[in-house]
mmCIF file of C-alpha atoms and ligand atoms in Angstrom:
data_model
loop_
_atom_site.group_PDB
_atom_site.id
_atom_site.type_symbol
_atom_site.label_atom_id
_atom_site.label_comp_id
_atom_site.label_asym_id
_atom_site.label_seq_id
_atom_site.Cartn_x
_atom_site.Cartn_y
_atom_site.Cartn_z
ATOM 1 C CA MET A 1 104.332 -66.691 -111.989
ATOM 2 C CA SER A 2 102.596 -69.800 -113.230
ATOM 3 C CA LEU A 3 103.001 -72.874 -111.007
ATOM 4 C CA SER A 4 100.708 -75.583 -112.324
ATOM 5 C CA SER A 5 97.154 -76.206 -113.382
ATOM 6 C CA ARG A 6 96.085 -78.623 -110.646
ATOM 7 C CA SER A 7 92.364 -79.028 -110.064
ATOM 8 C CA ILE A 8 91.076 -77.001 -107.144
ATOM 9 C CA GLU A 9 90.226 -78.835 -103.955
ATOM 10 C CA HIS A 10 88.778 -77.272 -100.840
ATOM 11 C CA PRO A 11 89.856 -79.661 -98.066
ATOM 12 C CA SER A 12 89.275 -77.181 -95.242
ATOM 13 C CA HIS A 13 86.055 -75.881 -93.774
ATOM 14 C CA SER A 14 84.545 -73.235 -96.070
ATOM 15 C CA LEU A 15 83.304 -69.998 -94.502
ATOM 16 C CA GLY A 16 81.562 -68.842 -97.629
ATOM 17 C CA SER A 17 82.150 -67.992 -101.235
ATOM 18 C CA ALA A 18 81.055 -65.401 -103.755
ATOM 19 C CA SER A 19 81.552 -64.747 -107.449
ATOM 20 C CA ALA A 20 81.779 -61.295 -108.986
ATOM 21 C CA ALA A 21 82.069 -59.943 -112.504
ATOM 22 C CA ALA A 22 83.786 -56.681 -113.378
ATOM 23 C CA SER A 23 84.594 -54.973 -116.650
ATOM 24 C CA VAL A 24 87.685 -53.063 -117.590
ATOM 25 C CA ASN A 25 87.549 -49.297 -117.575
ATOM 26 C CA ILE A 26 89.637 -47.028 -119.770
ATOM 27 C CA ALA A 27 90.732 -43.639 -118.448
ATOM 28 C CA LEU A 28 89.873 -40.689 -120.670
ATOM 29 C CA ILE A 29 91.573 -38.330 -118.220
ATOM 30 C CA LYS A 30 94.501 -40.328 -116.899
ATOM 31 C CA TYR A 31 95.817 -41.213 -113.493
ATOM 32 C CA TRP A 32 99.590 -41.557 -113.409
ATOM 33 C CA GLY A 33 101.624 -41.160 -110.209
ATOM 34 C CA LYS A 34 100.982 -41.988 -106.584
ATOM 35 C CA ALA A 35 100.716 -39.667 -103.596
ATOM 36 C CA ASP A 36 101.193 -42.690 -101.332
ATOM 37 C CA VAL A 37 102.606 -45.989 -102.548
ATOM 38 C CA ASP A 38 101.391 -48.178 -99.670
ATOM 39 C CA SER A 39 97.706 -47.304 -99.859
ATOM 40 C CA ASN A 40 97.963 -46.710 -103.630
ATOM 41 C CA ARG A 41 96.518 -43.209 -103.201
ATOM 42 C CA PRO A 42 96.782 -41.426 -106.568
ATOM 43 C CA ALA A 43 98.490 -38.062 -107.063
ATOM 44 C CA VAL A 44 95.716 -36.998 -109.446
ATOM 45 C CA GLY A 45 92.052 -37.759 -110.084
ATOM 46 C CA SER A 46 90.765 -39.437 -113.242
ATOM 47 C CA LEU A 47 87.745 -39.873 -115.477
ATOM 48 C CA SER A 48 87.001 -43.197 -117.107
ATOM 49 C CA LEU A 49 84.613 -45.228 -119.199
ATOM 50 C CA THR A 50 83.649 -48.688 -117.943
ATOM 51 C CA LEU A 51 83.281 -51.064 -120.909
ATOM 52 C CA ASP A 52 80.894 -53.907 -121.633
ATOM 53 C CA GLU A 53 81.684 -57.586 -122.309
ATOM 54 C CA TRP A 54 85.322 -57.394 -121.405
ATOM 55 C CA GLY A 55 86.823 -58.182 -118.059
ATOM 56 C CA SER A 56 87.055 -60.688 -115.234
ATOM 57 C CA GLU A 57 84.877 -63.188 -113.391
ATOM 58 C CA THR A 58 86.244 -64.186 -110.024
ATOM 59 C CA THR A 59 85.145 -66.602 -107.312
ATOM 60 C CA VAL A 60 86.594 -66.285 -103.835
ATOM 61 C CA THR A 61 86.154 -69.060 -101.268
ATOM 62 C CA TRP A 62 87.283 -68.345 -97.720
ATOM 63 C CA LEU A 63 88.584 -71.403 -95.860
ATOM 64 C CA GLU A 64 89.216 -71.973 -92.211
ATOM 65 C CA LYS A 65 92.410 -73.950 -91.729
ATOM 66 C CA LYS A 66 93.308 -74.986 -88.189
ATOM 67 C CA GLU A 67 96.320 -77.305 -88.620
ATOM 68 C CA SER A 68 98.914 -75.479 -90.675
ATOM 69 C CA ARG A 69 99.596 -71.940 -91.745
ATOM 70 C CA ALA A 70 97.093 -70.893 -94.386
ATOM 71 C CA GLU A 71 98.258 -69.570 -97.737
ATOM 72 C CA HIS A 72 96.062 -67.914 -100.326
ATOM 73 C CA ARG A 73 95.809 -69.584 -103.714
ATOM 74 C CA PHE A 74 95.220 -67.781 -106.982
ATOM 75 C CA ILE A 75 94.185 -69.570 -110.171
ATOM 76 C CA LEU A 76 93.955 -67.398 -113.286
ATOM 77 C CA ASN A 77 92.464 -68.919 -116.449
ATOM 78 C CA GLY A 78 93.113 -72.413 -115.038
ATOM 79 C CA GLN A 79 96.761 -71.776 -114.102
ATOM 80 C CA GLU A 80 97.855 -71.431 -110.479
ATOM 81 C CA ARG A 81 99.946 -68.291 -110.001
ATOM 82 C CA LEU A 82 101.719 -66.207 -107.406
ATOM 83 C CA ASP A 83 100.612 -62.581 -107.551
ATOM 84 C CA SER A 84 101.773 -60.116 -104.910
ATOM 85 C CA LYS A 85 98.864 -57.730 -105.633
ATOM 86 C CA VAL A 86 96.297 -60.473 -104.996
ATOM 87 C CA ASN A 87 98.001 -61.420 -101.724
ATOM 88 C CA LYS A 88 98.249 -57.800 -100.632
ATOM 89 C CA LEU A 89 94.537 -57.202 -101.232
ATOM 90 C CA LEU A 90 93.486 -60.373 -99.363
ATOM 91 C CA THR A 91 95.843 -59.650 -96.461
ATOM 92 C CA HIS A 92 94.480 -56.123 -96.208
ATOM 93 C CA LEU A 93 90.914 -57.469 -96.072
ATOM 94 C CA LEU A 94 91.780 -59.903 -93.282
ATOM 95 C CA GLN A 95 93.519 -57.145 -91.314
ATOM 96 C CA TYR A 96 90.424 -54.991 -91.681
ATOM 97 C CA ALA A 97 88.137 -57.859 -90.602
ATOM 98 C CA GLU A 98 90.326 -58.532 -87.561
ATOM 99 C CA ALA A 99 90.329 -54.850 -86.621
ATOM 100 C CA GLU A 100 86.522 -54.940 -86.859
ATOM 101 C CA GLY A 101 86.495 -57.679 -84.211
ATOM 102 C CA HIS A 102 86.158 -60.808 -86.354
ATOM 103 C CA SER A 103 88.424 -63.229 -84.509
ATOM 104 C CA TRP A 104 88.356 -65.817 -87.333
ATOM 105 C CA ALA A 105 90.249 -63.329 -89.487
ATOM 106 C CA LYS A 106 93.455 -63.819 -87.490
ATOM 107 C CA GLN A 107 96.371 -64.115 -89.893
ATOM 108 C CA GLY A 108 97.312 -67.663 -90.756
ATOM 109 C CA GLN A 109 93.954 -69.216 -89.791
ATOM 110 C CA VAL A 110 91.904 -68.221 -92.781
ATOM 111 C CA SER A 111 92.891 -68.336 -96.412
ATOM 112 C CA ALA A 112 91.254 -67.706 -99.737
ATOM 113 C CA VAL A 113 91.052 -69.712 -102.915
ATOM 114 C CA VAL A 114 90.660 -67.303 -105.803
ATOM 115 C CA GLU A 115 89.574 -68.634 -109.176
ATOM 116 C CA SER A 116 89.516 -66.032 -111.904
ATOM 117 C CA LYS A 117 88.784 -65.916 -115.608
ATOM 118 C CA ASN A 118 90.075 -62.978 -117.626
ATOM 119 C CA THR A 119 88.804 -62.213 -121.103
ATOM 120 C CA VAL A 120 91.345 -59.402 -121.567
ATOM 121 C CA PRO A 121 95.079 -60.013 -122.263
ATOM 122 C CA THR A 122 96.761 -59.837 -118.848
ATOM 123 C CA ALA A 123 99.147 -56.981 -117.881
ATOM 124 C CA SER A 124 99.552 -55.627 -121.396
ATOM 125 C CA GLY A 125 98.125 -52.148 -120.881
ATOM 126 C CA LEU A 126 94.529 -53.181 -121.584
ATOM 127 C CA ALA A 127 93.380 -52.531 -118.018
ATOM 128 C CA SER A 128 93.095 -56.210 -117.074
ATOM 129 C CA SER A 129 94.223 -55.311 -113.554
ATOM 130 C CA ALA A 130 91.276 -52.922 -113.232
ATOM 131 C CA SER A 131 88.665 -55.579 -113.932
ATOM 132 C CA GLY A 132 90.690 -58.239 -112.100
ATOM 133 C CA MET A 133 91.097 -56.292 -108.867
ATOM 134 C CA ALA A 134 87.522 -54.951 -108.890
ATOM 135 C CA ALA A 135 86.118 -58.483 -109.309
ATOM 136 C CA LEU A 136 88.530 -59.875 -106.700
ATOM 137 C CA GLY A 137 87.807 -57.145 -104.140
ATOM 138 C CA LEU A 138 84.039 -57.407 -104.547
ATOM 139 C CA ALA A 139 84.012 -61.234 -104.460
ATOM 140 C CA ALA A 140 86.377 -61.425 -101.445
ATOM 141 C CA TRP A 141 84.302 -58.844 -99.574
ATOM 142 C CA SER A 142 80.941 -60.469 -100.402
ATOM 143 C CA ALA A 143 82.183 -63.989 -99.611
ATOM 144 C CA LEU A 144 82.463 -62.803 -95.996
ATOM 145 C CA GLY A 145 78.748 -62.015 -96.091
ATOM 146 C CA TRP A 146 79.218 -58.246 -96.106
ATOM 147 C CA PRO A 147 76.849 -56.061 -98.161
ATOM 148 C CA ASN A 148 78.115 -54.448 -101.351
ATOM 149 C CA PRO A 149 78.310 -50.688 -100.817
ATOM 150 C CA SER A 150 78.780 -50.134 -104.527
ATOM 151 C CA LEU A 151 75.148 -51.136 -105.070
ATOM 152 C CA ASN A 152 74.378 -47.897 -103.353
ATOM 153 C CA ASN A 153 74.288 -45.184 -106.012
ATOM 154 C CA ASP A 154 76.596 -42.870 -104.124
ATOM 155 C CA ILE A 155 80.015 -44.163 -103.168
ATOM 156 C CA HIS A 156 81.491 -41.541 -100.920
ATOM 157 C CA GLY A 157 84.891 -41.441 -99.315
ATOM 158 C CA GLY A 158 85.180 -43.925 -96.495
ATOM 159 C CA SER A 159 83.989 -46.998 -98.310
ATOM 160 C CA GLN A 160 86.174 -49.846 -97.157
ATOM 161 C CA LEU A 161 85.480 -51.722 -100.370
ATOM 162 C CA ILE A 162 86.978 -48.889 -102.417
ATOM 163 C CA ASP A 163 90.050 -48.805 -100.181
ATOM 164 C CA LEU A 164 90.369 -52.560 -100.541
ATOM 165 C CA VAL A 165 90.126 -52.585 -104.328
ATOM 166 C CA ARG A 166 92.571 -49.663 -104.538
ATOM 167 C CA ILE A 167 95.179 -51.750 -102.698
ATOM 168 C CA GLY A 168 95.174 -54.011 -105.782
ATOM 169 C CA SER A 169 95.038 -51.298 -108.436
ATOM 170 C CA GLY A 170 94.387 -47.562 -108.294
ATOM 171 C CA SER A 171 92.358 -47.588 -111.491
ATOM 172 C CA ALA A 172 90.297 -50.646 -110.475
ATOM 173 C CA VAL A 173 88.006 -48.731 -108.123
ATOM 174 C CA ARG A 174 86.457 -47.048 -111.174
ATOM 175 C CA SER A 175 85.181 -50.447 -112.366
ATOM 176 C CA LEU A 176 82.942 -50.541 -109.270
ATOM 177 C CA LYS A 177 80.735 -48.161 -111.234
ATOM 178 C CA GLY A 178 79.381 -48.311 -114.775
ATOM 179 C CA GLY A 179 79.326 -45.725 -117.569
ATOM 180 C CA LEU A 180 81.436 -42.579 -117.192
ATOM 181 C CA VAL A 181 83.020 -42.276 -113.766
ATOM 182 C CA ARG A 182 85.006 -39.529 -112.057
ATOM 183 C CA LEU A 183 87.422 -40.467 -109.281
ATOM 184 C CA GLU A 184 88.892 -37.717 -107.101
ATOM 185 C CA SER A 185 92.561 -37.546 -106.169
ATOM 186 C CA ASP A 186 91.766 -38.951 -102.702
ATOM 187 C CA GLY A 187 91.309 -42.249 -104.581
ATOM 188 C CA ARG A 188 88.003 -42.875 -102.779
ATOM 189 C CA THR A 189 85.389 -40.323 -103.782
ATOM 190 C CA MET A 190 83.646 -41.408 -106.957
ATOM 191 C CA THR A 191 80.829 -39.919 -108.981
ATOM 192 C CA GLN A 192 79.050 -41.569 -111.826
ATOM 193 C CA LEU A 193 78.781 -38.764 -114.394
ATOM 194 C CA CYS A 194 76.729 -40.674 -116.909
ATOM 195 C CA GLU A 195 74.949 -44.047 -116.924
ATOM 196 C CA ARG A 196 76.063 -46.483 -119.584
ATOM 197 C CA ASP A 197 72.914 -45.966 -121.698
ATOM 198 C CA GLU A 198 72.793 -42.174 -121.344
ATOM 199 C CA TRP A 199 75.352 -41.415 -124.065
ATOM 200 C CA SER A 200 75.847 -43.657 -127.093
ATOM 201 C CA LEU A 201 79.638 -43.760 -127.111
ATOM 202 C CA ALA A 202 82.010 -46.462 -128.317
ATOM 203 C CA LEU A 203 85.702 -47.284 -128.040
ATOM 204 C CA VAL A 204 87.414 -48.896 -131.002
ATOM 205 C CA ILE A 205 90.291 -50.844 -129.464
ATOM 206 C CA CYS A 206 93.355 -51.335 -131.667
ATOM 207 C CA ILE A 207 95.485 -54.106 -130.181
ATOM 208 C CA VAL A 208 99.113 -53.531 -131.076
ATOM 209 C CA ASP A 209 100.852 -56.281 -129.128
ATOM 210 C CA PRO A 210 98.971 -58.526 -126.658
ATOM 211 C CA GLY A 211 102.115 -59.592 -124.740
ATOM 212 C CA PRO A 212 102.762 -58.436 -121.150
ATOM 213 C CA LYS A 213 104.377 -55.020 -120.700
ATOM 214 C CA ALA A 214 108.035 -54.827 -119.667
ATOM 215 C CA ILE A 215 107.526 -52.342 -116.823
ATOM 216 C CA SER A 216 104.514 -52.417 -114.504
ATOM 217 C CA SER A 217 102.426 -49.261 -114.013
ATOM 218 C CA ARG A 218 103.444 -49.272 -110.376
ATOM 219 C CA GLU A 219 107.155 -49.137 -111.204
ATOM 220 C CA GLY A 220 106.607 -46.771 -114.130
ATOM 221 C CA MET A 221 104.661 -44.302 -111.992
ATOM 222 C CA GLU A 222 107.374 -44.165 -109.357
ATOM 223 C CA ARG A 223 110.099 -43.751 -111.953
ATOM 224 C CA THR A 224 108.174 -40.893 -113.561
ATOM 225 C CA ARG A 225 107.563 -39.206 -110.207
ATOM 226 C CA LEU A 226 111.188 -39.460 -109.160
ATOM 227 C CA THR A 227 112.958 -38.604 -112.418
ATOM 228 C CA SER A 228 110.764 -36.752 -114.915
ATOM 229 C CA PRO A 229 111.242 -32.958 -114.972
ATOM 230 C CA TYR A 230 107.657 -32.728 -116.231
ATOM 231 C CA TYR A 231 106.031 -34.699 -113.415
ATOM 232 C CA ASP A 232 105.164 -31.718 -111.180
ATOM 233 C CA ARG A 233 103.594 -29.889 -114.089
ATOM 234 C CA TRP A 234 101.611 -33.024 -114.997
ATOM 235 C CA VAL A 235 100.175 -33.076 -111.482
ATOM 236 C CA SER A 236 99.544 -29.335 -111.170
ATOM 237 C CA SER A 237 97.860 -29.019 -114.579
ATOM 238 C CA HIS A 238 95.671 -32.089 -114.024
ATOM 239 C CA PRO A 239 92.679 -30.602 -112.099
ATOM 240 C CA HIS A 240 91.936 -28.261 -114.981
ATOM 241 C CA ASP A 241 91.654 -31.175 -117.425
ATOM 242 C CA LEU A 242 89.523 -33.202 -115.025
ATOM 243 C CA ASN A 243 87.089 -30.349 -114.413
ATOM 244 C CA ALA A 244 86.891 -29.380 -118.084
ATOM 245 C CA ALA A 245 86.290 -33.029 -119.071
ATOM 246 C CA THR A 246 83.556 -33.320 -116.423
ATOM 247 C CA GLU A 247 81.886 -30.293 -117.987
ATOM 248 C CA ALA A 248 82.232 -31.857 -121.437
ATOM 249 C CA VAL A 249 80.512 -35.020 -120.204
ATOM 250 C CA ASN A 250 77.718 -33.036 -118.572
ATOM 251 C CA GLU A 251 77.238 -31.127 -121.843
ATOM 252 C CA ARG A 252 77.566 -34.372 -123.887
ATOM 253 C CA ASP A 253 80.169 -32.541 -125.971
ATOM 254 C CA LEU A 254 82.234 -35.281 -127.625
ATOM 255 C CA GLY A 255 84.539 -32.876 -129.478
ATOM 256 C CA LYS A 256 85.534 -31.146 -126.259
ATOM 257 C CA LEU A 257 85.897 -34.441 -124.388
ATOM 258 C CA GLY A 258 87.947 -35.991 -127.210
ATOM 259 C CA GLU A 259 90.388 -33.082 -127.319
ATOM 260 C CA LEU A 260 90.839 -33.113 -123.555
ATOM 261 C CA MET A 261 91.311 -36.875 -123.631
ATOM 262 C CA GLU A 262 94.091 -36.645 -126.228
ATOM 263 C CA HIS A 263 95.725 -33.808 -124.313
ATOM 264 C CA SER A 264 95.701 -35.882 -121.123
ATOM 265 C CA THR A 265 97.149 -38.971 -122.819
ATOM 266 C CA PHE A 266 99.938 -37.040 -124.577
ATOM 267 C CA LYS A 267 100.841 -35.192 -121.375
ATOM 268 C CA MET A 268 101.044 -38.500 -119.517
ATOM 269 C CA HIS A 269 103.223 -40.067 -122.228
ATOM 270 C CA ALA A 270 105.439 -36.949 -122.348
ATOM 271 C CA ALA A 271 106.057 -37.363 -118.612
ATOM 272 C CA MET A 272 106.786 -41.083 -119.179
ATOM 273 C CA TRP A 273 109.185 -40.420 -122.076
ATOM 274 C CA SER A 274 111.048 -37.823 -120.015
ATOM 275 C CA ALA A 275 111.668 -40.253 -117.129
ATOM 276 C CA LYS A 276 115.166 -41.679 -116.613
ATOM 277 C CA PRO A 277 115.528 -44.220 -118.112
ATOM 278 C CA PRO A 278 112.609 -43.361 -120.427
ATOM 279 C CA LEU A 279 109.335 -45.261 -120.298
ATOM 280 C CA ARG A 280 108.293 -45.800 -123.863
ATOM 281 C CA TYR A 281 105.211 -47.995 -123.895
ATOM 282 C CA LEU A 282 104.210 -46.909 -127.417
ATOM 283 C CA LYS A 283 105.459 -48.784 -130.493
ATOM 284 C CA ALA A 284 105.917 -47.659 -134.100
ATOM 285 C CA LYS A 285 102.545 -49.247 -134.866
ATOM 286 C CA SER A 286 100.884 -47.147 -132.143
ATOM 287 C CA LEU A 287 102.179 -43.987 -133.834
ATOM 288 C CA MET A 288 100.983 -45.229 -137.208
ATOM 289 C CA ILE A 289 97.491 -45.683 -135.752
ATOM 290 C CA LEU A 290 97.635 -42.151 -134.341
ATOM 291 C CA ASP A 291 98.358 -40.876 -137.875
ATOM 292 C CA GLU A 292 95.291 -42.748 -139.092
ATOM 293 C CA VAL A 293 93.110 -41.217 -136.371
ATOM 294 C CA GLU A 294 94.242 -37.757 -137.486
ATOM 295 C CA GLN A 295 93.458 -38.691 -141.076
ATOM 296 C CA LEU A 296 90.007 -39.929 -140.112
ATOM 297 C CA ARG A 297 89.375 -36.660 -138.308
ATOM 298 C CA SER A 298 90.544 -34.588 -141.238
ATOM 299 C CA ARG A 299 87.986 -36.476 -143.350
ATOM 300 C CA GLY A 300 85.198 -35.518 -140.933
ATOM 301 C CA SER A 301 85.078 -38.414 -138.443
ATOM 302 C CA ALA A 302 84.638 -37.511 -134.788
ATOM 303 C CA ALA A 303 87.410 -39.781 -133.437
ATOM 304 C CA TRP A 304 90.040 -39.271 -130.733
ATOM 305 C CA ALA A 305 92.776 -41.545 -129.419
ATOM 306 C CA THR A 306 94.044 -42.562 -126.006
ATOM 307 C CA MET A 307 96.873 -44.859 -124.842
ATOM 308 C CA ASP A 308 97.723 -46.262 -121.415
ATOM 309 C CA ALA A 309 100.819 -48.045 -120.088
ATOM 310 C CA GLY A 310 100.985 -50.203 -123.193
ATOM 311 C CA PRO A 311 101.149 -49.847 -126.984
ATOM 312 C CA HIS A 312 97.422 -50.203 -127.730
ATOM 313 C CA VAL A 313 95.377 -47.315 -129.086
ATOM 314 C CA LYS A 314 91.740 -46.846 -128.094
ATOM 315 C CA ILE A 315 89.615 -44.609 -130.295
ATOM 316 C CA LEU A 316 86.691 -42.755 -128.717
ATOM 317 C CA CYS A 317 83.748 -42.068 -131.015
ATOM 318 C CA GLU A 318 79.960 -42.079 -131.273
ATOM 319 C CA ARG A 319 78.437 -45.556 -131.407
ATOM 320 C CA SER A 320 77.113 -44.838 -134.913
ATOM 321 C CA GLU A 321 80.668 -44.204 -136.227
ATOM 322 C CA ALA A 322 82.374 -47.172 -134.573
ATOM 323 C CA ALA A 323 81.796 -49.747 -137.343
ATOM 324 C CA HIS A 324 83.181 -47.465 -140.028
ATOM 325 C CA ILE A 325 86.246 -46.559 -137.936
ATOM 326 C CA ALA A 326 86.827 -50.211 -137.011
ATOM 327 C CA THR A 327 86.609 -51.308 -140.670
ATOM 328 C CA HIS A 328 89.197 -48.720 -141.602
ATOM 329 C CA MET A 329 91.556 -49.746 -138.783
ATOM 330 C CA LYS A 330 91.116 -53.455 -139.632
ATOM 331 C CA SER A 331 92.250 -52.734 -143.188
ATOM 332 C CA ILE A 332 95.474 -51.345 -141.733
ATOM 333 C CA ILE A 333 96.368 -53.504 -138.721
ATOM 334 C CA GLY A 334 94.388 -56.677 -139.448
ATOM 335 C CA GLN A 335 90.944 -58.092 -138.863
ATOM 336 C CA ARG A 336 91.638 -59.693 -135.490
ATOM 337 C CA SER A 337 93.413 -56.728 -133.901
ATOM 338 C CA VAL A 338 90.410 -54.409 -133.758
ATOM 339 C CA LEU A 339 87.433 -54.625 -131.392
ATOM 340 C CA ILE A 340 84.478 -52.398 -130.637
ATOM 341 C CA ARG A 341 83.374 -51.890 -127.047
ATOM 342 C CA HIS A 342 80.504 -49.883 -125.578
ATOM 343 C CA PRO A 343 79.837 -48.391 -122.141
ATOM 344 C CA GLY A 344 79.264 -51.154 -119.606
ATOM 345 C CA ARG A 345 77.857 -51.819 -116.165
ATOM 346 C CA ALA A 346 79.313 -51.682 -112.686
ATOM 347 C CA ALA A 347 81.041 -54.661 -111.040
ATOM 348 C CA HIS A 348 78.380 -56.970 -109.631
ATOM 349 C CA ILE A 349 77.832 -60.201 -107.768
ATOM 350 C CA ILE A 350 76.948 -63.218 -109.894
ATOM 351 C CA GLY A 351 76.699 -65.861 -107.146
ATOM 352 C CA GLU A 352 77.014 -66.316 -103.380
ATOM 353 C CA LYS A 353 77.166 -69.303 -101.037
ATOM 354 C CA ARG A 354 77.160 -69.158 -97.252
ATOM 355 C CA ASP A 355 78.487 -72.230 -95.480
ATOM 356 C CA VAL A 356 78.350 -70.969 -91.899
HETATM 357 O O1 PMV B 1 95.848 -48.741 -111.581
HETATM 358 P P1 PMV B 1 97.028 -49.132 -112.394
HETATM 359 O O2 PMV B 1 98.226 -49.420 -111.572
HETATM 360 O O3 PMV B 1 96.694 -50.242 -113.346
HETATM 361 O O4 PMV B 1 97.428 -47.854 -113.318
HETATM 362 C C1 PMV B 1 96.625 -47.373 -114.375
HETATM 363 C C2 PMV B 1 97.317 -46.315 -115.134
HETATM 364 C C3 PMV B 1 96.759 -45.952 -116.487
HETATM 365 O O5 PMV B 1 96.050 -47.023 -117.061
HETATM 366 C C4 PMV B 1 97.911 -45.602 -117.425
HETATM 367 C C5 PMV B 1 95.867 -44.730 -116.428
HETATM 368 C C6 PMV B 1 94.511 -44.920 -115.788
HETATM 369 O O6 PMV B 1 94.024 -43.951 -115.184
HETATM 370 O O7 PMV B 1 93.911 -45.990 -115.929
#
């Protein structure tokens, strides 16, 4: 909810601040459904591509506030907002810090000012929450002066930063790594399958409707789990797709990966459509784009489509084919609705300031 666009003042004593940048990631093998709602533990693993030049830059400043109860503030693209996910992530971090023996972290004595810039339309199924929560988690963590475990090449289960970011968004943890990333169903164990420059892939993003989605992923996942007759089959058939897609990445076999990606997306949407009431994120235009992707393929293009909890269609292809595919899609849905993105880097720190 937008409150106002007041300028940001930091009247209280600052403990430190850090800025982080993170890019969106798009799942090729989807995560949909939670094994545990509170910790946001997924019911299935996933495999994703982190993109370049598209995401969030976030600065977190921790303030010590002795007089009155401290509240976190969140300013997105210059507008102050209330966001329960942001509050939940920050509260979780303070609880963790307190449990680790940091007495300053006592609830109500420390608060954060979060200033974030998003270059992706917010909450419209373009994974803005992934980049947003990864940048927030990393900045909030680093502003306390703690080292970034994601700089370490191997993020194994147990990383508190992963758990923290997952509190905000289950898919966001994948943005802590660049290139092609596999996340296990524990929601914590991540493997980078391929560096961003090791396979010259591209995603052609067809934006169908940039407005916010009517039903959040969180609510949609629970509705699917509770009411879709296909949900159990979605979960039980998922490991096969994840393992086969991992093999396809290791073999750099785009045809195999593309087919598995489409299978995963259609299975996920079938489970969504069969929920009660149905979750139909796709629009007529999305289906029209899917027809075009089939046409492109029948004319020899190596192109496959994927859709998330929104109407947009993302087309996976080789980098060398992206311009041609994008030109074709622009002629159908308009010049400004089509973008090309390439594999991108992991979330990273872009500035730090220690005041104590
Ligand atoms: O992490 P969330 O709550 O934004 O859910 C993401 C769900 C999908 O985008 C549909 C699939 C995925 O794995 O990213």
